[in-house]
XYZ file of C-alpha atoms in Angstrom:
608
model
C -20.693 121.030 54.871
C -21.879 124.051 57.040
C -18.646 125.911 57.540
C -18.147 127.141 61.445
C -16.748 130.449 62.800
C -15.128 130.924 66.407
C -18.079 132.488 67.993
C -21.267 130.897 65.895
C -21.626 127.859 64.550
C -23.302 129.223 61.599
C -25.751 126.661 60.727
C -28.867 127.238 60.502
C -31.842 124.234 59.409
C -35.209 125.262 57.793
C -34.530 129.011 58.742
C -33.610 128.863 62.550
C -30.347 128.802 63.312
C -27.494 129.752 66.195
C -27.534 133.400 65.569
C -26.676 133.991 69.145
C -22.762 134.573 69.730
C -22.894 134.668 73.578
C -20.779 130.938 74.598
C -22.951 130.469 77.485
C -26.047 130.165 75.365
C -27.145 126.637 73.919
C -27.465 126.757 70.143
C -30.746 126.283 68.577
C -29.059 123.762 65.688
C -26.514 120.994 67.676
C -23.210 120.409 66.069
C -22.610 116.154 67.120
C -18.926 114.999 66.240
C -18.203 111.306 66.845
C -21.529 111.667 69.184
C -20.385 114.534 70.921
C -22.177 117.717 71.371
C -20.187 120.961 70.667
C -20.426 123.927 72.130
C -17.342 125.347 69.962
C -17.426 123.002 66.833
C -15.063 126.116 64.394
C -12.107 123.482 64.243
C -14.478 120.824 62.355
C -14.135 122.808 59.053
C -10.205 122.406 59.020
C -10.385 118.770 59.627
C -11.692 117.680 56.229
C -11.229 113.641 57.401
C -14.950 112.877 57.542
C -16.889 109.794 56.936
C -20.374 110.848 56.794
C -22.543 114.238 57.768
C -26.092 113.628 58.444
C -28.717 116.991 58.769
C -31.261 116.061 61.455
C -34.175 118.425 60.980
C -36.598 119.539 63.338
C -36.329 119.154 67.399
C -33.984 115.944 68.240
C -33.330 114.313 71.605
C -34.755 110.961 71.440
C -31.910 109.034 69.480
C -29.072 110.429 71.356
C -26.727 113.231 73.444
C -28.048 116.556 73.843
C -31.326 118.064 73.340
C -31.715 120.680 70.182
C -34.631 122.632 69.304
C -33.750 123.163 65.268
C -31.717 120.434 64.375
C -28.832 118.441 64.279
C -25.838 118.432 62.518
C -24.422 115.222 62.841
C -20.577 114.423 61.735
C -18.754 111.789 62.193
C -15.144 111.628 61.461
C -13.101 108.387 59.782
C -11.873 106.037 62.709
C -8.637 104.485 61.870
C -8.473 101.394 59.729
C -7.521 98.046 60.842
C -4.284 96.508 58.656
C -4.122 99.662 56.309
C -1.850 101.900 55.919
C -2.983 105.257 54.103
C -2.956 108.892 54.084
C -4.264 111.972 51.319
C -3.151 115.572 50.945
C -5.447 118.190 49.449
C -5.478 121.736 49.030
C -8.092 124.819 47.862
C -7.298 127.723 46.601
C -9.996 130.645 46.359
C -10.856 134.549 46.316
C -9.676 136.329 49.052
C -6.565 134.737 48.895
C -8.239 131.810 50.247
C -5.723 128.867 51.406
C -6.894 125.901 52.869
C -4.906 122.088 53.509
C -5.976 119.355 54.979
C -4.249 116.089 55.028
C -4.466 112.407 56.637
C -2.384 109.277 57.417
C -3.484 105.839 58.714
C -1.099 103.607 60.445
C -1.786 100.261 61.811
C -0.247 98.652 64.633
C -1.973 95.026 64.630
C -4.704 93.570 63.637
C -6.689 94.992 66.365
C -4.969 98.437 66.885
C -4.666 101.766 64.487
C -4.034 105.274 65.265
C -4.836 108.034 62.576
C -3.936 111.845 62.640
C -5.196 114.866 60.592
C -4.322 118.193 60.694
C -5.454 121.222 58.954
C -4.792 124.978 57.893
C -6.841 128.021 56.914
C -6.274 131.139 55.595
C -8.590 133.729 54.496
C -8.433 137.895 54.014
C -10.924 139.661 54.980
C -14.240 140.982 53.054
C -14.595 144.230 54.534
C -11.393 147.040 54.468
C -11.061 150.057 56.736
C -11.478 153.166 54.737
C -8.672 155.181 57.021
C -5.666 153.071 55.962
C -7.019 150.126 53.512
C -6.296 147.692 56.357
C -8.267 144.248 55.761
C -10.470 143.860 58.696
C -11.678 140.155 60.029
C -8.653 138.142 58.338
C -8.351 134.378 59.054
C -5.729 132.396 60.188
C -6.620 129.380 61.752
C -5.013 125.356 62.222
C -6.260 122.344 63.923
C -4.903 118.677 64.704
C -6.772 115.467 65.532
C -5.544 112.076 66.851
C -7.177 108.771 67.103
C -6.676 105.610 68.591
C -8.809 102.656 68.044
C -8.615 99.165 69.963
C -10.558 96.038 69.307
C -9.192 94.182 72.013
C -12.232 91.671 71.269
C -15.004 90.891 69.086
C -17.598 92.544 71.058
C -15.320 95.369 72.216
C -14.614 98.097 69.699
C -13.162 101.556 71.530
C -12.051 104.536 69.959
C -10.235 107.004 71.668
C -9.926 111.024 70.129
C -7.698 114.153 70.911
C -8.709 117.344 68.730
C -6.748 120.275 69.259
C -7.424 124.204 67.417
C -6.390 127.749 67.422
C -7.585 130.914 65.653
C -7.478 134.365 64.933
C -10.699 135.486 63.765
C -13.960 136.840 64.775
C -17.222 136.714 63.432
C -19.079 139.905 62.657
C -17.214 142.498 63.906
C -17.673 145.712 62.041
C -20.610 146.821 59.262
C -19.949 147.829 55.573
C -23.465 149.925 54.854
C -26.247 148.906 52.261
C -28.411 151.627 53.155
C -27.964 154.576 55.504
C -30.602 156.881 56.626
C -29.930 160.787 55.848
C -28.839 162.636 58.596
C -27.899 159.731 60.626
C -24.718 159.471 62.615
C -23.768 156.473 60.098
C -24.640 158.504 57.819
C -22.545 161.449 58.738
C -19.460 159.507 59.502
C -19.363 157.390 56.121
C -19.744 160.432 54.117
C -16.315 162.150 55.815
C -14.757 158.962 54.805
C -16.132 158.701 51.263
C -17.708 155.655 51.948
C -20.713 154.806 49.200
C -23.670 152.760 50.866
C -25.191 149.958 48.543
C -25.361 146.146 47.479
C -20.977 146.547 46.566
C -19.656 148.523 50.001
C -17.310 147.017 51.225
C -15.825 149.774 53.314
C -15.773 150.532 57.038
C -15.258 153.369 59.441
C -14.448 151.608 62.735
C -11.565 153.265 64.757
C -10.098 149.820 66.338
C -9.538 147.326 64.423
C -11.368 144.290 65.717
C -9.139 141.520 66.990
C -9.800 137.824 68.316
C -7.695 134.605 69.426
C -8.804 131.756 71.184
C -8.321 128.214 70.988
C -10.225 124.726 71.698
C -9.248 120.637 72.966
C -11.822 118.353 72.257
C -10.873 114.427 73.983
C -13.687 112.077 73.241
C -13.895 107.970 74.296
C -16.387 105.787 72.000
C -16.946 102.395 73.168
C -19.453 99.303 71.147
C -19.999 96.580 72.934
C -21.816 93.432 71.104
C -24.503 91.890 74.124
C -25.592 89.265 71.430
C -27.415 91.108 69.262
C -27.928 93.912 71.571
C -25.360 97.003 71.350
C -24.299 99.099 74.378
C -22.797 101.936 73.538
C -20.996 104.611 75.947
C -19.954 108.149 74.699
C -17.640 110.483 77.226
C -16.212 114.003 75.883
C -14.683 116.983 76.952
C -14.548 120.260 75.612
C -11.866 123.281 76.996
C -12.115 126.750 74.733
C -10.754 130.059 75.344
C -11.076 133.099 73.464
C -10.392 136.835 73.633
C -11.785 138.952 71.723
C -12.094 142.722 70.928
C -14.922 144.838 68.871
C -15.703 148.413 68.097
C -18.466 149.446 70.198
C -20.428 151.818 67.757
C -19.304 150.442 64.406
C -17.705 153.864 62.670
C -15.108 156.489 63.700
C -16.809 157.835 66.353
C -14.976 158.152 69.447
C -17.676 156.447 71.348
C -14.763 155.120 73.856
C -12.676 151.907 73.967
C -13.364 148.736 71.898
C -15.393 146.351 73.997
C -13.208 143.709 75.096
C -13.957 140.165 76.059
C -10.920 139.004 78.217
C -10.077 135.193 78.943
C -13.302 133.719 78.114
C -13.688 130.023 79.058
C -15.807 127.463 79.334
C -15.479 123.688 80.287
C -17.628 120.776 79.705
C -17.778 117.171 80.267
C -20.654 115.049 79.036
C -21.354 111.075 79.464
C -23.885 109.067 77.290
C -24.969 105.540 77.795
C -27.485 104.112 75.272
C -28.677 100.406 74.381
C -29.988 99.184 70.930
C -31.957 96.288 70.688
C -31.680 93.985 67.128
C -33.716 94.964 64.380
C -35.469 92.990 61.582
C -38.261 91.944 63.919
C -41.708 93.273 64.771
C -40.264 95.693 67.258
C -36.899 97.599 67.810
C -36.250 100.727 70.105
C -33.200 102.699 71.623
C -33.036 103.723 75.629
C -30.555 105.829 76.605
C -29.330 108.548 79.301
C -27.463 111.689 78.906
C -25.663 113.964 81.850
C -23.684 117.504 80.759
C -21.952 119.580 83.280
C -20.126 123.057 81.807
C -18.639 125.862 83.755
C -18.280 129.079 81.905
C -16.655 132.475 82.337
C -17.122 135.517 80.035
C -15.645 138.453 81.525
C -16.377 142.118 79.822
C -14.731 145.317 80.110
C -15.469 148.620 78.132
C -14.012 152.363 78.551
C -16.283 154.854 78.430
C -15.244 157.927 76.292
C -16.779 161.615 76.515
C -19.728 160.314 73.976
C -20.545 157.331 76.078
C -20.416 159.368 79.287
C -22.420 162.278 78.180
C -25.143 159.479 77.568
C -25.420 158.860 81.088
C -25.245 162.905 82.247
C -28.065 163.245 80.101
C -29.955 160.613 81.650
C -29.308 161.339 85.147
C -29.882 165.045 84.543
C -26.571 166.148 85.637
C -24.064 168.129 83.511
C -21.831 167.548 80.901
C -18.410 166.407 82.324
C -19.465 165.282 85.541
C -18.326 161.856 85.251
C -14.405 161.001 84.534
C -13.259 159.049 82.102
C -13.682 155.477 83.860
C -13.374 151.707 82.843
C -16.664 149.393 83.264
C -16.424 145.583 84.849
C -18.683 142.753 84.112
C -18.055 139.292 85.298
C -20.162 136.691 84.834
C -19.932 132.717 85.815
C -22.559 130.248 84.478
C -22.370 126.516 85.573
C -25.008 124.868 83.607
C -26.038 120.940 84.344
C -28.728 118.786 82.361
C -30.079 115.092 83.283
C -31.946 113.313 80.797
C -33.728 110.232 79.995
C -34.645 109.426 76.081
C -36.302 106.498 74.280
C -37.258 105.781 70.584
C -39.039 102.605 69.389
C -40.286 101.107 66.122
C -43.469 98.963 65.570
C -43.314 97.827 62.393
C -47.157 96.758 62.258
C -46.685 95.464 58.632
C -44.334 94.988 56.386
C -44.925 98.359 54.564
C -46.170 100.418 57.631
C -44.748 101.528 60.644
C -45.203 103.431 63.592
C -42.626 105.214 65.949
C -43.015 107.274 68.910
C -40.341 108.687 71.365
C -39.940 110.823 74.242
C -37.131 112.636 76.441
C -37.210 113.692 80.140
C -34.515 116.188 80.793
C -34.079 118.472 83.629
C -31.778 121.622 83.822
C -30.364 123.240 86.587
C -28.272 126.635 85.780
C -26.702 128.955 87.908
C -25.456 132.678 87.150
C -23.302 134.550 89.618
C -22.295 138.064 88.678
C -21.033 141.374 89.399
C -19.853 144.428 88.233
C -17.584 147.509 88.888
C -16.264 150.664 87.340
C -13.049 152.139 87.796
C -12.278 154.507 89.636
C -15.172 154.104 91.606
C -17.488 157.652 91.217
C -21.022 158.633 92.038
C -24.224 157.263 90.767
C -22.072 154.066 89.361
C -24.608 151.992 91.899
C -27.954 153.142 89.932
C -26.755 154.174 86.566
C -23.741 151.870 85.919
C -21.654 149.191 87.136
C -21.098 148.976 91.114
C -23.368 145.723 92.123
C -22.883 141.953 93.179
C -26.068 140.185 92.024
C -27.377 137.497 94.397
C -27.014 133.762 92.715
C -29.517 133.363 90.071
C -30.634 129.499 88.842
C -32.912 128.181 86.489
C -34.242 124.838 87.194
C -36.774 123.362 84.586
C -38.286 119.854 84.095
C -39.117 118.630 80.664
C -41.222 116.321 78.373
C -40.326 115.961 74.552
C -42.110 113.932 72.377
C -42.058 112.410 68.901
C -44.452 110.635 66.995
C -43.965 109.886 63.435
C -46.112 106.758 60.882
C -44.590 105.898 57.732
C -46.144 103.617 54.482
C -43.679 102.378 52.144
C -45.918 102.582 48.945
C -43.729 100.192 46.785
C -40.010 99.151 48.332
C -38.671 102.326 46.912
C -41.323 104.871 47.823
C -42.554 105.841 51.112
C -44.345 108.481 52.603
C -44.094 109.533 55.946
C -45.630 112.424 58.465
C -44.344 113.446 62.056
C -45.290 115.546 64.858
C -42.822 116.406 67.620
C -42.780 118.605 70.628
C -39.118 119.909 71.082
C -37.187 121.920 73.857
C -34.392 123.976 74.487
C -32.955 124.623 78.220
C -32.942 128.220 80.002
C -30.535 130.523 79.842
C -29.097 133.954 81.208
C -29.423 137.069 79.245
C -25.869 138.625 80.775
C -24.765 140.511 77.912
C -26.623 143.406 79.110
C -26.857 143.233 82.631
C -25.967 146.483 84.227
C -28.294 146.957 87.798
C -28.498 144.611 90.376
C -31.899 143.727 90.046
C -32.651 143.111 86.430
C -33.986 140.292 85.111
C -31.503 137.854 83.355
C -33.203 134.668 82.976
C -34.679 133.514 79.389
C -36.940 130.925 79.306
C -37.114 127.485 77.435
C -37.489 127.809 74.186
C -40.049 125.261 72.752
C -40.897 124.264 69.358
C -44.057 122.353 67.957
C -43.172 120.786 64.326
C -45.565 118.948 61.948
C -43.780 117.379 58.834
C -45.286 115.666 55.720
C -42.671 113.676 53.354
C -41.753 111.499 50.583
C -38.693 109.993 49.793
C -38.224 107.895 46.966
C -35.417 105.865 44.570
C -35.562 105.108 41.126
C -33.068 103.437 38.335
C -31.841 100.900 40.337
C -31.402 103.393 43.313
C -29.103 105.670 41.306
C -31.597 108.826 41.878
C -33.169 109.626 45.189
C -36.189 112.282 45.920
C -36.531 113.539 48.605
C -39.606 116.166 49.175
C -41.273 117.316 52.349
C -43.567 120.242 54.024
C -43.421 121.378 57.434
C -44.624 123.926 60.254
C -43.092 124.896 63.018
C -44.043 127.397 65.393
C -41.561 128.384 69.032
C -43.101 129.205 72.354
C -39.949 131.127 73.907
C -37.901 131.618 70.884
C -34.592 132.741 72.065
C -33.882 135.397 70.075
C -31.064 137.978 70.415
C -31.558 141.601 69.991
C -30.541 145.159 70.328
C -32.112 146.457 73.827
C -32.725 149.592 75.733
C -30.650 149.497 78.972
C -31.325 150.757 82.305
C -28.408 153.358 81.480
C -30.306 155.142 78.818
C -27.694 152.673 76.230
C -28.424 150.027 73.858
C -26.456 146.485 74.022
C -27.179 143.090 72.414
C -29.075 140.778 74.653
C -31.713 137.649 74.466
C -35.354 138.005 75.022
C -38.096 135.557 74.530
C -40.238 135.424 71.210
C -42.587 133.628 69.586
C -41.863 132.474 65.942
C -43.189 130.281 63.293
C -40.761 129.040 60.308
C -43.317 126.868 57.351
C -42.301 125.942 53.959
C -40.984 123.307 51.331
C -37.909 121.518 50.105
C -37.082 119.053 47.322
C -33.545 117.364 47.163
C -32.491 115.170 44.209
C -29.455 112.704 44.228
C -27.897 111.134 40.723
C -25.672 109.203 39.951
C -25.085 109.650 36.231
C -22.310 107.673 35.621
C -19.769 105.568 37.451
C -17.484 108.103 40.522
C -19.972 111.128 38.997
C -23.118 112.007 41.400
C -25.016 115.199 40.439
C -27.251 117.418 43.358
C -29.789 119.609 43.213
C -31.755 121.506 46.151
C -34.465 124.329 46.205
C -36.140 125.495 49.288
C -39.247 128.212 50.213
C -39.258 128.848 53.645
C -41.086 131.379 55.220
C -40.103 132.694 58.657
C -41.883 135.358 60.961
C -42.154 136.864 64.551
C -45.609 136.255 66.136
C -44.476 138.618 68.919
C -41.016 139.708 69.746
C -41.698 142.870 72.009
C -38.784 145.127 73.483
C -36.973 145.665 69.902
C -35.244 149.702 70.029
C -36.483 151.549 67.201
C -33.895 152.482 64.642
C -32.938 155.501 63.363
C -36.263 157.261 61.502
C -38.807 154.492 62.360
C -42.298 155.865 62.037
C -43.926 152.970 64.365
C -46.073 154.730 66.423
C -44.908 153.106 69.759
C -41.225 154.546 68.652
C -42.533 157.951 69.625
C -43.259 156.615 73.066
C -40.556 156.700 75.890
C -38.276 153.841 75.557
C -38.223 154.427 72.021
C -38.961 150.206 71.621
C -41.556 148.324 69.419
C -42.916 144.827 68.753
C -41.439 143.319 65.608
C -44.219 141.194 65.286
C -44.575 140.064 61.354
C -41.103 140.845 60.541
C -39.651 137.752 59.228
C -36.468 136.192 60.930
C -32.864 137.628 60.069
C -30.309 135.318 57.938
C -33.597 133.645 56.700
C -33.356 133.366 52.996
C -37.397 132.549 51.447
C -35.822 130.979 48.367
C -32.602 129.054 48.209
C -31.067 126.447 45.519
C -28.176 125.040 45.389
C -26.366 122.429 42.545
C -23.086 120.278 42.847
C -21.154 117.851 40.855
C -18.593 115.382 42.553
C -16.283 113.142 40.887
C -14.418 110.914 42.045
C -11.526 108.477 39.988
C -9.657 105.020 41.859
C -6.605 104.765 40.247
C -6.349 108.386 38.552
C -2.836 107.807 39.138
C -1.255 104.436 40.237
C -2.727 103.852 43.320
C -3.948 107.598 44.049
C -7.720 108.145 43.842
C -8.543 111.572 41.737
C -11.438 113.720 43.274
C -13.253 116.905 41.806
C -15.915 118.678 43.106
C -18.057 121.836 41.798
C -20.896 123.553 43.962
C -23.151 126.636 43.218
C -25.805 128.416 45.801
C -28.120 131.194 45.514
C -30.605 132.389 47.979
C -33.018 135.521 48.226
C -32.261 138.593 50.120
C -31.850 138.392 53.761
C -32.374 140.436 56.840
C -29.704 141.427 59.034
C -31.075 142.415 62.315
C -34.083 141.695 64.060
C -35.933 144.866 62.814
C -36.833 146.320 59.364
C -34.207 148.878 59.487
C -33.774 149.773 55.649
């Protein structure tokens, strides 16, 4: 399964992923647990008590829940077990001094009651080590408990009632171990007086303050079936509470650029209620009807000191001389309350026996609201039009929305079928606040909306012991929200969203054995080919010959460059075993998995 950090989910489906680590920013690829949307899913790697994961790919919205422009990761956890009584331990050692339980236990209470808890730990050193003292920067240490509580208290009732509960101390990409350095450059200068060696094997780093992160998540979740003869209601509720603080170096090396940027007492809330009905199926016509409501209210406040490099930035820019500012502390508060509505339906005419046709469609409408405002301290001159000193009148976002789906399939014989879709997806507004530093610039990033086209087959052979899957697609996003390094009204550069266009197009084959009884064999390969068709506003890096980089602004259009953390090629093999009985009544399990994918980009530019 995808494995989740604190601030990303870090899934990404046919190149796109959630790259963006801003909280109050919907991700592009939907984590779903027990048909709950996520907006923090990093505990679902501890809890290892899962009954099925299902990869949704391409823009969802008409089967359930929340809206997702990429994809869906869909997991769904083991409810507890009527009249057993059962429980597992297991444990993984690996590099890095990788340590990682996770362990189970069923317990009945009657024939119509059974409560089931998990926990899990996770330990991890890590990759990259401060050249200064050795210390291990980005080390893991995380541990998460779930409890549920199921009640059938009749045949057409089924309920199921979850508590989830995590805490961590880690951060995702906090500080940069060099491949490649441009002569000259202040990177370059700095990892040179601390012997550092740029290339494919670095793993060294020059930042002066250690990065440092904690933060912690409750998940509660209510499931209910009910049986209308044939028909099934179904009613989803969840809640989500995180918190996290976090610190980071604000240039990446040893230079005294000023104070790590620190995120204090983040938070974000979010409640969510689904209702959905299921008509029968076997007949000529089946469909699902549903609505979805989400309300979240989330805080990110940002403070950063600004050292003697930092302020001499903004002398220079404001023409006035060095040491003219003091050493001050910058304030940025932002609250976002975000709310979406929506409508969704998805039916099936099954016009023969071998061919059918299905077509869906979502209405959703968002309403967001930003308030903001910033300080420095102490209060000194200038702070109004260079930096800090503002209270931003209350920005919203309101959009309205039509998704669609349509999507024929022919089952050639009762094992193969091919199948083509088309699908107009959509992905809500948002504010860019991460780099928001006058009172009147804009901060609102529009919908991002994706246009996919899929051809498929899938097919089974021996008796259904190998499947095939194989499919092409194209998918090109109006509004890609995309997050980049950008040119402040300060003179500085920060990491903010802008608005894109993109196209992602390519293949992928999957193949499923099972070779012999409790062994099933894998085997995936993918070409996927991702590029900007216009992504204006990116800074120029250090050395960049683009013509428009010798303009003032020093920005370009990174139009043609492909997408970062987009692999072209990737394959991937696995092995799982699995024994009843191995030894008297415990079940034995193996497993073996091996991936390889091309080089990848890691910014939005083609810095070398």
């Amino acid at each position: 399964m995808p494995y989740f950090t604190s601030q990303t989910s870090g899934a990404s489906i046919r190149g796109v992923g959630s790259t963006q680590t801003f909280s109050i920013v919907e991700q592009s690829v939907a984590t779903v647990v027990d048909g709950v949307t996520l907006s923090n899913p990093s505990a679902i790697s501890l809890l290892g008590d899962l009954e099925s994961i299902e990869i949704l790919k391409g823009p969802q919205g008409m089967l359930f829940g929340k809206n997702a422009s990429a994809g869906v990761i869909s997991i769904n956890t083991r409810a507890p077990q009527f009249g057993k009584f059962e429980g597992f331990v297991n444990s993984t050692l690996g590099s890095r001094d990788e340590r990682t339980i996770n362990s189970a236990l069923n317990i009945p209470i009657s024939d119509s009651a059974a409560i089931r808890l998990t926990a899990g730990y996770r330990h991890l050193d890590g990759a990259i080590d401060r050249a200064q003292d050795g210390k291990s920067i980005d080390e893991e240490n995380s541990w998460a408990v779930r409890g549920k509580l199921r009640l059938q208290p009749t045949d057409a009732l089924d309920m199921t009632l979850g508590v989830s509960y995590s805490k961590y101390t880690h951060y995702c990409c906090s500080a940069n171990s060099w491949r490649f350095l441009t002569p000259g450059s202040p990177a370059d200068i700095d990892s040179q007086a601390y012997g550092i060696v740029p290339g494919p094997n670095n793993t060294k780093s020059s930042v002066d303050y250690l990065p440092t992160a904690s933060g912690d998540t409750l998940n509660a979740s209510l499931l209910m079936n009910y049986d209308l003869g044939g028909y099934k209601l179904t009613s989803i509720s969840g809640y989500e509470r995180t918190r996290n603080d976090f610190t980071i170096d604000v240039d990446g090396t040893a230079f005294d650029a000023g104070q790590p940027i620190a995120f204090k007492d983040e938070q974000s809330r979010s409640f969510s209620q689904e209702l959905r009905l299921s008509s029968p199926v076997g007949g000529r016509f089946d469909f699902i009807l549903g609505g979805y409501y989400y309300h979240a209210d989330l805080s990110r406040p940002y403070q950063q000191s600004f050292g003697p490099f930092l302020r001499g930035l903004l002398e220079t820019q404001a023409g006035l001389p060095p040491g003219f500012f003091p050493p001050f502390v910058y304030y940025l508060s932002p609250k976002v309350q975000l709310t979406s509505v929506a409508g969704f339906f998805e039916g099936n005419l099954h016009l023969t026996d071998k061919f059918t046709f299905t077509a869906g469609a979502r209405f959703t409408h968002d309403s967001d609201r930003l308030d903001i405002n910033a300080t420095v301290d102490p209060v000194f001159p200038y702070c109004g039009t260079l930096y800090g000193c503002f209270v931003r009148p209350r920005e919203r976002a309101k959009r309205n929305n039509i998704s669609w789906r349509i999507t024929p399939q022919f089952n050639i014989t009762p094992t193969v079928m091919i199948y083509a879709s088309i699908a107009r997806g959509y992905k809500g507004p948002c504010f860019n606040t991460a780099t928001v530093n006058t009172v009147d610039q804009d901060v609102v990033v529009m919908p991002e909306k994706p246009l996919a086209m899929e051809v498929g087959v899938k097919a089974r052979f021996l008796d259904n012991r190998i499947q095939v899957v194989f499919d092409l697609f194209h998918t090109k996003y109006k509004g890609y929200q995309a997050q980049v390094t950008e040119l402040l009204p300060s003179g500085l550069y920060g990491q903010g969203l802008t608005n894109g266009e993109l196209t992602t197009k390519g293949a992928e084959l999957s193949i499923l054995a099972e070779v012999a009884q409790g062994l099933r064999l894998g085997a995936n390969a993918s070409y996927i080919d991702t590029y900007y068709n216009d992504l204006p506003g990116v800074v120029c890096y250090f050395g960049q010959t683009d013509p428009s980089c010798a303009l003032p602004g020093n920005v370009y259009n990174a139009k043609g460059h492909p997408l970062f953390g987009s692999p072209r090629w990737s394959y991937s093999l696995s092995a799982d075993y699995e024994r009843p009985g191995f030894i008297s009544d415990l079940t034995g399990t193996a497993s073996l998995n091996w991936r390889w994918n091309s080089e990848v980009g890691a910014s939005n530019y083609p810095s070398p």
